[in-house]
XYZ file of C-alpha atoms in Angstrom:
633
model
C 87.309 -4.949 -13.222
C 83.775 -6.404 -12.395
C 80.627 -3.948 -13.290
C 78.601 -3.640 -10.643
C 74.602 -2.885 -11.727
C 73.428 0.094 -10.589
C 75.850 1.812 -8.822
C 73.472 4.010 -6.475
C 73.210 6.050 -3.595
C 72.302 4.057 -0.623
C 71.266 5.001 3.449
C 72.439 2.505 5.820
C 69.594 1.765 8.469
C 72.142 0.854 11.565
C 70.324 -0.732 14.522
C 73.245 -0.467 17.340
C 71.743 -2.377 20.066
C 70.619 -5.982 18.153
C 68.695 -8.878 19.737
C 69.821 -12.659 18.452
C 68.233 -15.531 20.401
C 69.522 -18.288 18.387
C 72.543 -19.352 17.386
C 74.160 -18.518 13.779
C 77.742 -19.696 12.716
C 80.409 -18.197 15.102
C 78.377 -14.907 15.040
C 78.654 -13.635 19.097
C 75.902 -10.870 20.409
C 77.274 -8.777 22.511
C 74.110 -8.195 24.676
C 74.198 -6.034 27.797
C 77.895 -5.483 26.373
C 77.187 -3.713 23.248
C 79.057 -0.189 23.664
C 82.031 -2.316 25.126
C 82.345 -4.976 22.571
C 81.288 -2.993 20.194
C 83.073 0.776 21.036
C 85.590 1.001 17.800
C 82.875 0.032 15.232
C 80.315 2.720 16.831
C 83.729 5.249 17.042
C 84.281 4.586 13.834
C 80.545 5.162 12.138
C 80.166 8.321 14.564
C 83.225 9.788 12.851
C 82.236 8.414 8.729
C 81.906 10.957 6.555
C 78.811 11.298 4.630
C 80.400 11.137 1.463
C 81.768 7.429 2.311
C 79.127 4.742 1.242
C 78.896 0.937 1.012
C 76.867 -2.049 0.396
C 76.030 -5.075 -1.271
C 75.589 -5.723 -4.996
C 74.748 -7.989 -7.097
C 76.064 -8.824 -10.748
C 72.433 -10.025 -11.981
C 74.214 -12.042 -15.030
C 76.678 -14.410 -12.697
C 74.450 -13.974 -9.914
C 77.529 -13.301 -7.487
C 77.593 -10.953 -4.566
C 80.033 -7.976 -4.361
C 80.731 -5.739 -1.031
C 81.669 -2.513 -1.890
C 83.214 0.919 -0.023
C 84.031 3.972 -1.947
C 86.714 4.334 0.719
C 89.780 2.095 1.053
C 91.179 3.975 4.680
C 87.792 3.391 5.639
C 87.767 -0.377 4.621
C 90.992 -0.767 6.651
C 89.847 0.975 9.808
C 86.746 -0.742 10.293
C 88.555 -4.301 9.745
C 91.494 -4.717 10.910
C 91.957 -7.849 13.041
C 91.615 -11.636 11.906
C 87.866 -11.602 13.482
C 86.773 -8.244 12.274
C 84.268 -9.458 8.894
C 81.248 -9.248 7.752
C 77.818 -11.488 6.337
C 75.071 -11.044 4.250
C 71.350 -11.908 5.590
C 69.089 -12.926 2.398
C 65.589 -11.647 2.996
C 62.694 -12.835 0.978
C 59.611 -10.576 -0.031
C 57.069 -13.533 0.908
C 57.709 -12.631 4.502
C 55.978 -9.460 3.628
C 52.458 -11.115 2.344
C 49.628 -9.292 3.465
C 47.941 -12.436 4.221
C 50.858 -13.092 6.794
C 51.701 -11.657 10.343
C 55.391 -11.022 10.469
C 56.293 -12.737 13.686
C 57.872 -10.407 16.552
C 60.954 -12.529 17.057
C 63.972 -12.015 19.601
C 66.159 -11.477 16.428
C 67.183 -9.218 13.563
C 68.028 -11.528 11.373
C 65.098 -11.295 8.756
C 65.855 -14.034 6.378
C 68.822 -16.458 5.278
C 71.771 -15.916 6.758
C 75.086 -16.478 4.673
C 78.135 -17.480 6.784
C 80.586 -15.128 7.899
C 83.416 -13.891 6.199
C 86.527 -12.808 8.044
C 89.021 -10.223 7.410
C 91.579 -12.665 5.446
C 89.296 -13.940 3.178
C 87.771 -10.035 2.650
C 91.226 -9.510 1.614
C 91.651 -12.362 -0.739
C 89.015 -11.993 -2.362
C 89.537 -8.156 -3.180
C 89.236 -7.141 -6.955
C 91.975 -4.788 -7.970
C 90.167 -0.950 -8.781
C 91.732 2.405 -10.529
C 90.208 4.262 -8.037
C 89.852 4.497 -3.789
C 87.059 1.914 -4.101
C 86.814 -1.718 -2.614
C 85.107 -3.743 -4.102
C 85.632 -7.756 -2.875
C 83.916 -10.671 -4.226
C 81.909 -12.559 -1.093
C 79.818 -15.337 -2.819
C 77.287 -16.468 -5.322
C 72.882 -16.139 -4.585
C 71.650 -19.531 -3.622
C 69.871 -21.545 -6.238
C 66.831 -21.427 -4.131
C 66.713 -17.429 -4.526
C 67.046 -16.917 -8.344
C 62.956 -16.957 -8.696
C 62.549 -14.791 -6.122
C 62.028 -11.297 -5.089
C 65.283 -10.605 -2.590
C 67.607 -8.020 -0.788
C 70.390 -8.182 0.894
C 70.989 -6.974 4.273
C 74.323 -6.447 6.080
C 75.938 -7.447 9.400
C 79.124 -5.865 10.543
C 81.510 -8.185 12.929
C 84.269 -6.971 15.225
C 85.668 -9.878 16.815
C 82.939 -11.940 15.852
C 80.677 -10.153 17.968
C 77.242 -8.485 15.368
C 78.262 -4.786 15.870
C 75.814 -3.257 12.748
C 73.168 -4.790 11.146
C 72.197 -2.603 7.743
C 69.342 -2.712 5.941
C 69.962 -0.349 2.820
C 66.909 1.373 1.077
C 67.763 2.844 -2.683
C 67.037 6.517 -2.583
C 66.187 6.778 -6.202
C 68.227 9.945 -6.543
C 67.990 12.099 -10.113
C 71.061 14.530 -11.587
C 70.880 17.526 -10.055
C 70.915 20.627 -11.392
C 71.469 24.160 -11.243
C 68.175 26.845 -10.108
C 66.755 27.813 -13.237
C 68.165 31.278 -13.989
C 66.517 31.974 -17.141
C 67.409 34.331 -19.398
C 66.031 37.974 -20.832
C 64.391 38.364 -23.680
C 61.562 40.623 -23.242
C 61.230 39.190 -19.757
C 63.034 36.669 -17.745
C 62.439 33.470 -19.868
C 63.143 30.060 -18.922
C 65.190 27.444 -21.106
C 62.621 24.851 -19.857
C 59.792 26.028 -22.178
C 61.170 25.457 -24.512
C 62.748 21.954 -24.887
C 60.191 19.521 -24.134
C 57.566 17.913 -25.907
C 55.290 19.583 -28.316
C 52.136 19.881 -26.307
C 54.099 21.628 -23.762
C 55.392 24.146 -25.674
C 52.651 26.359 -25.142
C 53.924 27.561 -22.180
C 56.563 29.455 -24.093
C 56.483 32.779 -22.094
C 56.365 35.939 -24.440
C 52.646 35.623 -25.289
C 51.673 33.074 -22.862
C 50.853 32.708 -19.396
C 49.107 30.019 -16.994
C 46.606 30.755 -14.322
C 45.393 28.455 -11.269
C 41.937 28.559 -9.373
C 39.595 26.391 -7.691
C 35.850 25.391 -8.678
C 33.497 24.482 -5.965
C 31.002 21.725 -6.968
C 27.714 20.871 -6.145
C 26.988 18.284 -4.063
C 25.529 15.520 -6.785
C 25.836 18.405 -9.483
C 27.811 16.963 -12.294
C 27.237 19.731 -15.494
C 27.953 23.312 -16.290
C 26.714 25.551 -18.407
C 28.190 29.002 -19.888
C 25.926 30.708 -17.318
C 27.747 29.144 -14.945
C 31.430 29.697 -16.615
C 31.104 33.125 -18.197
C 31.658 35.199 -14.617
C 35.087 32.994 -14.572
C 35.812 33.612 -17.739
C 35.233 37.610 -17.479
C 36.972 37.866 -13.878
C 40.246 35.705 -15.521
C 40.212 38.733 -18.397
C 40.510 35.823 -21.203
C 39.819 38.750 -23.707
C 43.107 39.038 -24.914
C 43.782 35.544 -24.663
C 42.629 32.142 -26.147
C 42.747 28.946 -23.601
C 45.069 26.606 -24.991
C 45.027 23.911 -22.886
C 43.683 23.195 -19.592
C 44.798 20.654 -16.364
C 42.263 19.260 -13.997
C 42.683 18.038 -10.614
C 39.076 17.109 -9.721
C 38.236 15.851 -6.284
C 34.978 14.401 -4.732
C 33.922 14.080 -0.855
C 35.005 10.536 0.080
C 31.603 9.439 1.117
C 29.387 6.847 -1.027
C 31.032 4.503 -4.068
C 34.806 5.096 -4.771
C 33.417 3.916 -9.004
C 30.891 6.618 -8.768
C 32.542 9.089 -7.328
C 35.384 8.950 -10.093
C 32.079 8.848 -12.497
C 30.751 11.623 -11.254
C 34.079 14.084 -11.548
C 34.476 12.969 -14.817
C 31.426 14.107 -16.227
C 31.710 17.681 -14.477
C 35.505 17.904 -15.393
C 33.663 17.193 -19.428
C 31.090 20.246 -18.586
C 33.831 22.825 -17.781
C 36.184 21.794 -20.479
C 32.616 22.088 -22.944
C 31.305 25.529 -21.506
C 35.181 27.050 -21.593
C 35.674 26.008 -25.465
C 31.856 27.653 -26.495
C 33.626 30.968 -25.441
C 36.917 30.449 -28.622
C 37.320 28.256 -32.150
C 40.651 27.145 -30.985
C 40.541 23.252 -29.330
C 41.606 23.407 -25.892
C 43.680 20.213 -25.601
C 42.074 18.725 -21.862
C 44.689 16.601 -18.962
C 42.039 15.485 -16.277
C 42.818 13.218 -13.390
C 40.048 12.142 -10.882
C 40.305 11.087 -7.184
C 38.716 11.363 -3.597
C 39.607 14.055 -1.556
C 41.131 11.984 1.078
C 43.724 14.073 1.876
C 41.395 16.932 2.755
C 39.358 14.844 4.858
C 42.022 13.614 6.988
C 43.343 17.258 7.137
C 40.151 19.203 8.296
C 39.377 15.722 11.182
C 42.389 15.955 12.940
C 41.272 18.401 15.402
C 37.577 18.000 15.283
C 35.856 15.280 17.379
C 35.773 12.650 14.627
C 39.511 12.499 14.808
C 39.073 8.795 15.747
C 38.082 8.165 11.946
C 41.405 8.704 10.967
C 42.868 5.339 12.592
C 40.553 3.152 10.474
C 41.012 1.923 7.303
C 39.564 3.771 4.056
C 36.675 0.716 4.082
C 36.148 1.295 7.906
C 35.730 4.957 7.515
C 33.565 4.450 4.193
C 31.156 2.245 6.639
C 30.738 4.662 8.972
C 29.848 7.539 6.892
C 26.726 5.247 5.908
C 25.539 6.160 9.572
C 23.279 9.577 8.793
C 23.814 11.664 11.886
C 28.261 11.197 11.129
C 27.970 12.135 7.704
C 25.584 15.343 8.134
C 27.997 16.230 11.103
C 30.709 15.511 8.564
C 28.936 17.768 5.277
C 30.580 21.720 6.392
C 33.923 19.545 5.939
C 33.126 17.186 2.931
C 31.681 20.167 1.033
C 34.376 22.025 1.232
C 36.362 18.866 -0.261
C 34.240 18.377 -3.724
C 36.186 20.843 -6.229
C 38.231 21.280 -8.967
C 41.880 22.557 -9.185
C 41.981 23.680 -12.167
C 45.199 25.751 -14.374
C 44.435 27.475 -17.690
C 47.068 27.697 -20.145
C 46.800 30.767 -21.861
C 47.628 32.182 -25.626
C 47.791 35.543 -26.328
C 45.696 36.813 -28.958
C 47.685 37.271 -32.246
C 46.442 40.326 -34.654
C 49.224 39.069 -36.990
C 47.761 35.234 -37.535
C 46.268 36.153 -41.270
C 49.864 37.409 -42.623
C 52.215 35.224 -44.128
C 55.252 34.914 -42.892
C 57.359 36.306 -45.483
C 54.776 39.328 -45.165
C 55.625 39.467 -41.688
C 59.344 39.855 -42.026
C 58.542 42.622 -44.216
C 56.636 44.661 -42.126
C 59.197 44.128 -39.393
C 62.170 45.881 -41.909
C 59.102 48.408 -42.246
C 58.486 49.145 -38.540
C 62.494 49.350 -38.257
C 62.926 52.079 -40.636
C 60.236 54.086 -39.460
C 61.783 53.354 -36.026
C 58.347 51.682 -34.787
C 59.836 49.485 -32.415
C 56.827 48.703 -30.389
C 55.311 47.241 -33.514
C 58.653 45.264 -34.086
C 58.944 43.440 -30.585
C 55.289 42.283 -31.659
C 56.198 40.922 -34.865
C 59.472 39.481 -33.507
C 57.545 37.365 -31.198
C 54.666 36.839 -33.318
C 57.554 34.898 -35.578
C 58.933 32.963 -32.535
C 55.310 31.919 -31.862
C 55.467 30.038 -35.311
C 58.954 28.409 -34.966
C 58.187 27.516 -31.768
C 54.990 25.612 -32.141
C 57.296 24.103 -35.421
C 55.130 26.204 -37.921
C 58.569 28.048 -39.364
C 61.913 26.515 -39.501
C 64.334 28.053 -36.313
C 66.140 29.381 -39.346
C 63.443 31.840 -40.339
C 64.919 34.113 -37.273
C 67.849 35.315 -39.115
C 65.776 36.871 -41.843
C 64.808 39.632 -39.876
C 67.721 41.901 -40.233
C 68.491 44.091 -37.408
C 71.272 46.722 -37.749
C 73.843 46.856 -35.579
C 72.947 50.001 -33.491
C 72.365 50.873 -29.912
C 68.648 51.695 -30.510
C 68.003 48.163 -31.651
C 69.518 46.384 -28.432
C 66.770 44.616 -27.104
C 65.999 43.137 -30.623
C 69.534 41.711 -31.366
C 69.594 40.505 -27.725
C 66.080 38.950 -28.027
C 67.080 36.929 -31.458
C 70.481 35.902 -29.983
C 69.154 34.503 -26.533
C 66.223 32.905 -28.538
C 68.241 31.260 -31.075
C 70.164 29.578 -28.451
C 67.022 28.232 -26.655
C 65.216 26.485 -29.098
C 69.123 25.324 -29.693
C 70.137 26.756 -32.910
C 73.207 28.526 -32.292
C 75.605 26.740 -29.794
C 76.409 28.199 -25.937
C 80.001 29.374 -26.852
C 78.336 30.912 -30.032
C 75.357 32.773 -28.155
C 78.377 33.952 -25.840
C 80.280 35.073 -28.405
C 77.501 37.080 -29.531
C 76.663 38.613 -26.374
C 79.780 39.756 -25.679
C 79.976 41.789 -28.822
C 76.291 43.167 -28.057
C 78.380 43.679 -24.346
C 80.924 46.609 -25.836
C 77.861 47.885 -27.952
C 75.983 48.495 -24.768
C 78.021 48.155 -21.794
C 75.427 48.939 -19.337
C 72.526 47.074 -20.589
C 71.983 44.667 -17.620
C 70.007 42.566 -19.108
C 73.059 41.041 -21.695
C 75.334 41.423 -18.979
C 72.801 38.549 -16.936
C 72.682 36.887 -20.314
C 76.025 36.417 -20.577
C 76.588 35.538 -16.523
C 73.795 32.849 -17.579
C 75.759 31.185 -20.351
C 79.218 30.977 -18.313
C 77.468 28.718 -16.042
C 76.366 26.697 -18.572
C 79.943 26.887 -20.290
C 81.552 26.632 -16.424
C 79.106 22.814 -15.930
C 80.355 22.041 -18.889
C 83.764 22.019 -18.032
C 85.140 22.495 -21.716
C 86.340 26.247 -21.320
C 88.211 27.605 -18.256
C 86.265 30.331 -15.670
C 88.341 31.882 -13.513
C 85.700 31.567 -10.097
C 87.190 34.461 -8.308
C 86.892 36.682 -11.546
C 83.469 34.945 -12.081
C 82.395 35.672 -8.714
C 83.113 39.756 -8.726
C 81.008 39.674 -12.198
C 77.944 38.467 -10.728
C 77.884 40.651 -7.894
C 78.794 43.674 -10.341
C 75.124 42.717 -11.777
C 73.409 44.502 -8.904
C 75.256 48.126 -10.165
C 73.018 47.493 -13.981
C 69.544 47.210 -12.620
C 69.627 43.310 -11.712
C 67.822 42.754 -8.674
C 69.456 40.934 -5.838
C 67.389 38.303 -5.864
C 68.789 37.266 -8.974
C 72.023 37.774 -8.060
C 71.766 36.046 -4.849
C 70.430 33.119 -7.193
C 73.460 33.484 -9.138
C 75.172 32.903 -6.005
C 73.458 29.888 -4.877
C 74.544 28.572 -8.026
C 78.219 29.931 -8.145
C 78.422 27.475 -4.259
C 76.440 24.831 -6.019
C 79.523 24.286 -9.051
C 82.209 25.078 -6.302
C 80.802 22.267 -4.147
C 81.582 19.950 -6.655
C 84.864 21.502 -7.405
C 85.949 21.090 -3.724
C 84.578 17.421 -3.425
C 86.530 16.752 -6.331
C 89.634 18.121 -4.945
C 88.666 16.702 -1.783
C 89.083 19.847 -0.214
C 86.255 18.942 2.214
C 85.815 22.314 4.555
C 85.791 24.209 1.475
C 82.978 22.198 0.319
C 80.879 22.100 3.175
C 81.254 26.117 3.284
C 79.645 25.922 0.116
C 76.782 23.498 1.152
C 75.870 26.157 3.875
C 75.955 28.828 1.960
C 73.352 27.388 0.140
C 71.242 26.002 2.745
C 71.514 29.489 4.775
C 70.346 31.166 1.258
C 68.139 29.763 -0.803
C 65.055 30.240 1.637
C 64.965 33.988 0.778
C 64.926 32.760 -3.282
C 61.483 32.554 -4.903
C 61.393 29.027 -6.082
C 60.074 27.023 -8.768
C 59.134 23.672 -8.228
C 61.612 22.301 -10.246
C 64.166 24.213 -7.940
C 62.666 22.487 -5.218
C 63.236 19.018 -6.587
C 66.636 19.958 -7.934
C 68.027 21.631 -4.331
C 66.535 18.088 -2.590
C 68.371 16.161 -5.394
C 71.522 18.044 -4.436
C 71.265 17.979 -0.591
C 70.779 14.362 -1.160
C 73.817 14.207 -3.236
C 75.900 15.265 -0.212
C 74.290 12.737 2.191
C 72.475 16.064 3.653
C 68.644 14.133 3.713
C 67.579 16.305 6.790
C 68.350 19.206 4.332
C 65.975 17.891 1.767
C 63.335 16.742 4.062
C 62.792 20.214 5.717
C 62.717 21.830 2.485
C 60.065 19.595 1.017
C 57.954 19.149 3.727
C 55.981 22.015 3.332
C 55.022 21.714 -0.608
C 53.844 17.787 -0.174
C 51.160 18.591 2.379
C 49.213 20.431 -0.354
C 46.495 18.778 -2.387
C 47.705 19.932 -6.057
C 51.432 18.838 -5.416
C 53.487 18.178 -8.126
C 53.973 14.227 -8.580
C 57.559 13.938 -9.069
C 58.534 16.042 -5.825
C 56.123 14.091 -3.588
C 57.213 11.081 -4.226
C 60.486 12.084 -4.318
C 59.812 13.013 -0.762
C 58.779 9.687 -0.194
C 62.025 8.522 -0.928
C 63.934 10.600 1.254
C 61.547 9.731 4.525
C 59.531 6.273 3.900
C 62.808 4.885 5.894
C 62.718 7.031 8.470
C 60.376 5.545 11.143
C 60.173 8.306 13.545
C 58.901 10.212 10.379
C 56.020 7.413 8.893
C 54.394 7.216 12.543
C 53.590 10.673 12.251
C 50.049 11.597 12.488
C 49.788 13.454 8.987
C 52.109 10.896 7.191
C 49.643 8.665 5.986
C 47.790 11.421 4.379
C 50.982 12.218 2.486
C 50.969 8.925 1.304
C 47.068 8.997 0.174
C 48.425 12.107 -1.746
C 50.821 10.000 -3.510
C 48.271 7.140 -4.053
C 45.920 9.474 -5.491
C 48.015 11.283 -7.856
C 49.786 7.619 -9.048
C 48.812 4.425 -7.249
C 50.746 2.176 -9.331
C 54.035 4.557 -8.898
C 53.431 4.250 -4.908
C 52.968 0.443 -4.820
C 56.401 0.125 -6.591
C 58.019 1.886 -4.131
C 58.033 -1.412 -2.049
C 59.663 -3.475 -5.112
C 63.120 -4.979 -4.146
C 65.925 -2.733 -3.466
C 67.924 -2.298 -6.732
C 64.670 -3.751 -9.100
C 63.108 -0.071 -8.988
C 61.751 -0.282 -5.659
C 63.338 1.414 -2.647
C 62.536 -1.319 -0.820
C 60.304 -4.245 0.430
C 61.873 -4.294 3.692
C 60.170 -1.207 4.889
C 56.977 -3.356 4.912
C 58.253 -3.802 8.300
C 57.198 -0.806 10.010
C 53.446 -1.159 10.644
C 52.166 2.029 9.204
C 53.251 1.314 6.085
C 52.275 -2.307 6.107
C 48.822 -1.259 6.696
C 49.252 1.542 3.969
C 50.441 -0.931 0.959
C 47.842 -3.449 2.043
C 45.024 -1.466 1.832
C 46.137 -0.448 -1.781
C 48.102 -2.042 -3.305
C 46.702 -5.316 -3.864
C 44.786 -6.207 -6.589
C-alpha cells in the first residue's frame, strides 16, 4: 500500500454555484442549471457525515498524485455512472505576489487544470487498502511544478457537468486530550507542573503560586525605581515569598517610530525586572516580549469618531497621527494603551533551606513521633521542592517512612500521588497503592478522586479493562465524600470525551454524538484552564464540530495577553471562513497574532501540506491586505 504524507484533517471549501467562461477538456458548467444538473451531488454532500473526509495528496518522493476518501459507500455514491469523475486544478503561489492584482475572472479555475478523470479509470486505478479507505492513483505533478510552491484544488463531475469545486485548507489539528483533572496532594495539583522543562518547574504548586497585574507607564518614561516598585511589592504580600521568575508583555501607544517604540519598552521592562530583584538575593530569571498596542487601539476607535482610522493601513494610520490636533484627541485612548502585563512567579519562603537533607528526613521521623504533623507536611514538601528542581534524586521520597496508620493519611497519599507525577512509580503501581490507602480510609475523598484520576489514565490507555457503567456510578459516588460537583461534572465531561471515541470506533454514531453534546451542553459551567480550552477546540475539531470550537474560543483571543498557541489555533479554525475574516474586529485578532509571533502568522499562508494552512486564502481581500502589510521583508 502507498504512504500517503501527512495524512491530515482537511475542510472542503465547496462553492455550489461556479462560473467557467472558457472552455476546459469535456468539463460542462451547468449555469442557470446548477441545482438540476447538479441535484444528486448537492443531495449527496447535504447528507455526508462529518466524519467522512477526502482530498488530494501527494507522495513528495515520486511526485504522484493520490485521491483519497476514508469512505468506500461514499466513494460509490457520489460516482456512479461512466461520466461521474473528477480533476485536479494546480494553483501556483506566484498568483498571490503582493506586487500583483489577482484578476477578477469569470472562472474558478485558479491555476492549471489537469484533465478529467472518469469513473472507469477512478476505478482502475484504485490501490487495494485493509481498511474502508480509497485511495486511487490519478497522475504524476508536471515537471514545470517541482520548483514551485503549489496546491491542489478539486473539481467534482457528475455527468461531466463541474458540480464542486474544493479548495482544502490544512487545519493544523494537535492530539487532544482529556481536561486536566489534577490530582490531591495537599491541594488539587496538576500533572502539568511537573513534566516540562526545567525553568518551568517552578510553577510546581505546593509552595508556589503565580500572580498577574498591569503597570501603567509614563508617557516617554522608560525607568523605575524601588520608590516606584515597593507599594507593588507590599500590596502583592511578597513577604513570604521570593519572585522566581517573571513574564512581560510590554506594550507602547502606536504613535511615533515602530524601532523606538520597541526601544523604549525594553528599557522600562529592564527597570522593573532591576527594582523587583533589589527587594531578594535570589535571580529572578526575566521572559520579556515587546510590541505596539495595536490591538487596543483598534479596540477603544471602533465606536469613537476616528473609527475611519481603522480601514487604513498601519503606515496610513502612523501618518496621520503626525497631524497634532488627531493625536491629542487620540492621548485619553493611547495612554491607556502604554503598559505592562506583567505575571510574577512566586516561591515560597523556605525556613528549612540551611538543613541538609539527610537532616531533614530526620526531623520529619521526629515530628512523626511526637505526632507534629503540621511540621511534617512542611518538611514533606520542603523535600519535594529539592527533587523537583533536580536538587535530590526522586528516590529520596521513600526515605521518609510513614507508618501505615489512619492518622498519617494525607502523608502516604501525598508521597504516593507525588511519586507518580514526577514519574517514578508507574500508573497501575500508584493505583495499586491507592487502593490499599482506599480500605485504610474508605471515606477519604480525596484518594477516592485520586484513584477516579488514574482509571482514566489507565481507561486512555487502553491496556486494562474499565467497566464504563461501573466507572460511571464511581464518579458520581464522589459527590457523597466531600468532592465538589464541579469536579465531578469534570469527571463527566471526561467520562463522554473517552466514550466518544469508543462509539466512533464502534461506529455506533448516535451514541457518539450523545456524547459530543453532553459535552458541549457542559463544559461552559467548568472553570477552565487554558490548556482545556485548546484541548476541548482540538476535540470539537476532531469531530468535524469547527462551529463548536470557534464559539468557544472566540471570547479568550480578543484579549491582549492571550496565550499564543490558542490564538493561532483560532486562526486555523476561522482564517477560511470568509464571512468570519470580513468582520470588523478580525483584523485586530490577527495584529494580536502578529504581535505575539509574526513569523508564526506569515507561515500560516505557506502551501497546504508544507506547514502552511494555505496560500490560497490570499484570495479573500482582507487577508491579502493583512499578509502584505507584514509579511514581507
Amino acid at each position: 500500500m502507498v504512504k500517503l504524507r501527512c495524512f491530515i484533517f482537511i475542510i472542503g471549501l465547496f462553492i455550489l454555484s461556479p462560473l467557467i467562461s472558457q472552455e476546459y477538456f469535456d468539463i460542462k458548467t451547468p449555469g442557470s442549471k446548477y441545482n438540476t444538473k447538479c441535484k444528486d451531488c448537492i443531495e449527496i454532500f447535504r447528507n455526508m457525515p462529518d466524519e467522512i473526509q477526502f482530498g488530494i495528496r501527494r507522495d513528495y518522493e515520486s511526485n504522484e498524485l493520490y485521491f483519497f476518501v476514508t469512505n468506500r459507500e461514499w466513494f460509490e455514491q457520489m460516482f456512479k455512472k461512466a461520466t461521474d469523475g473528477i480533476a485536479i486544478d494546480i494553483v501556483n503561489k506566484n498568483r498571490y505576489d503582493c506586487s500583483v492584482e489577482i484578476l477578477e475572472e469569470r472562472t474558478i479555475i485558479r491555476g492549471d487544470l489537469q484533465r478529467p478523470i472518469y469513473l472507469k479509470e477512478l476505478t482502475s486505478n484504485m490501490i487495494p487498502t485493509q481498511d474502508n479507505r480509497v485511495i486511487i492513483k490519478v497522475g504524476k505533478v508536471p515537471d514545470k511544478f517541482l520548483s514551485e510552491d503549489i496546491e491542489f484544488n478539486l473539481l467534482i463531475l457528475k455527468k461531466k457537468y463541474l458540480c464542486y469545486y474544493n479548495s482544502f485548507v490544512d487545519l493544523q489539528t494537535y492530539r487532544w486530550d482529556l481536561l486536566e483533572m489534577g490530582m490531591f496532594l495537599d491541594t488539587l495539583t496538576y500533572k502539568s507542573r511537573f513534566n516540562q522543562t526545567i525553568s518551568k518547574q517552578e510553577q510546581y504548586i505546593l509552595s508556589h503560586k503565580s500572580l498577574r497585574f498591569e503597570i501603567p507607564f509614563a508617557k516617554n518614561k522608560s525607568s523605575y525605581s524601588q520608590e516606584d516598585i515597593k507599594p507593588l511589592y507590599d500590596s502583592l504580600s511578597l513577604t513570604n515569598y521570593n519572585v522566581k521568575k517573571i513574564t512581560i508583555r510590554a506594550y507602547s501607544s502606536i504613535e511615533g517610530k515602530t524601532d523606538r517604540n520597541n526601544e523604549l519598552q525594553k528599557q522600562r521592562t529592564e527597570s522593573i525586572v532591576t527594582a523587583l530583584q533589589k527587594f531578594q538575593e535570589p535571580e529572578i530569571i526575566n521572559e520579556v516580549n515587546v510590541s505596539e498596542n495595536w490591538v487596543e487601539f483598534l479596540n477603544d476607535i471602533t465606536y469613537s469618531s476616528y473609527s475611519y482610522l481603522s480601514e487604513l493601513s498601519k503606515k496610513e494610520i502612523k501618518e496621520k497621527l503626525n497631524d497634532k490636533s488627531i493625536l491629542n484627541a487620540l492621548e485619553p485612548y493611547l495612554a491607556s494603551h502604554r503598559k505592562a502585563v506583567v505575571v510574577l512567579e512566586l516561591q515560597k519562603k523556605n525556613k528549612y533551606n540551611d538543613i541538609s537533607a539527610e537532616g531533614l528526613v530526620g526531623i520529619f521521623q521526629k515530628s512523626l513521633s511526637e505526632q507534629n504533623l503540621e511540621q511534617a507536611i512542611e518538611i514533606q514538601n520542603s523535600l519535594f521542592d529539592r527533587v523537583i528542581n533536580q536538587q535530590l534524586p526522586a528516590t529520596y521520597i521513600d526515605k521518609l517512612e510513614i507508618p501505615r496508620k489512619s492518622e498519617y493519611g494525607s502523608l502516604l497519599n501525598k508521597n504516593t500521588v507525588f511519586k507518580y507525577m514526577i514519574n517514578n512509580v508507574g500508573v497501575y503501581d500508584a493505583l495499586l497503592e491507592l487502593n490499599k490507602l482506599a480500605d485504610l480510609l474508605p471515606k477519604d475523598g480525596h484518594i477516592k478522586y485520586n484513584i477516579a484520576a488514574l482509571k482514566f489514565k489507565i481507561w486512555v490507555l487502553g491496556e486494562q479493562a474499565i467497566e464504563p457503567a461501573e466507572f460511571k456510578k464511581e464518579i458520581n459516588s464522589l459527590k457523597k465524600f466531600g468532592i465538589t460537583t464541579s469536579l465531578v461534572k469534570r469527571m463527566l465531561v471526561n467520562y463522554n470525551i473517552v466514550m466518544s471515541e469508543h462509539y466512533m470506533a464502534r461506529e455506533e454514531f448516535q451514541n457518539k454524538d450523545r456524547a459530543l453534546r453532553y459535552i458541549y451542553s457542559n463544559y461552559k459551567y467548568l472553570p477552565l484552564s487554558t490548556g482545556d480550552y485548546l484541548s476541548l477546540a482540538q476535540y470539537f475539531s476532531s469531530y468535524s464540530k469547527y462551529d463548536w470550537a470557534k464559539k468557544l474560543l472566540h471570547k479568550k483571543v480578543k484579549s491582549i495577553d492571550v496565550d499564543e498557541d490558542l490564538l493561532f489555533y483560532y486562526l486555523n479554525l476561522t482564517l477560511s471562513d470568509p464571512k468570519m475574516v470580513k468582520k470588523a474586529d478580525y483584523r485586530t485578532i490577527m495584529l494580536n497574532a502578529i504581535n505575539l509571533n509574526r513569523d508564526r502568522f506569515c507561515k500560516v499562508f505557506e502551501p497546504f501540506g508544507e506547514g502552511g494552512i494555505s496560500f490560497q486564502l490570499l484570495e479573500n481581500s482582507h487577508l491579502r491586505k493583512t499578509h502584505c502589510e507584514n509579511c514581507l521583508k
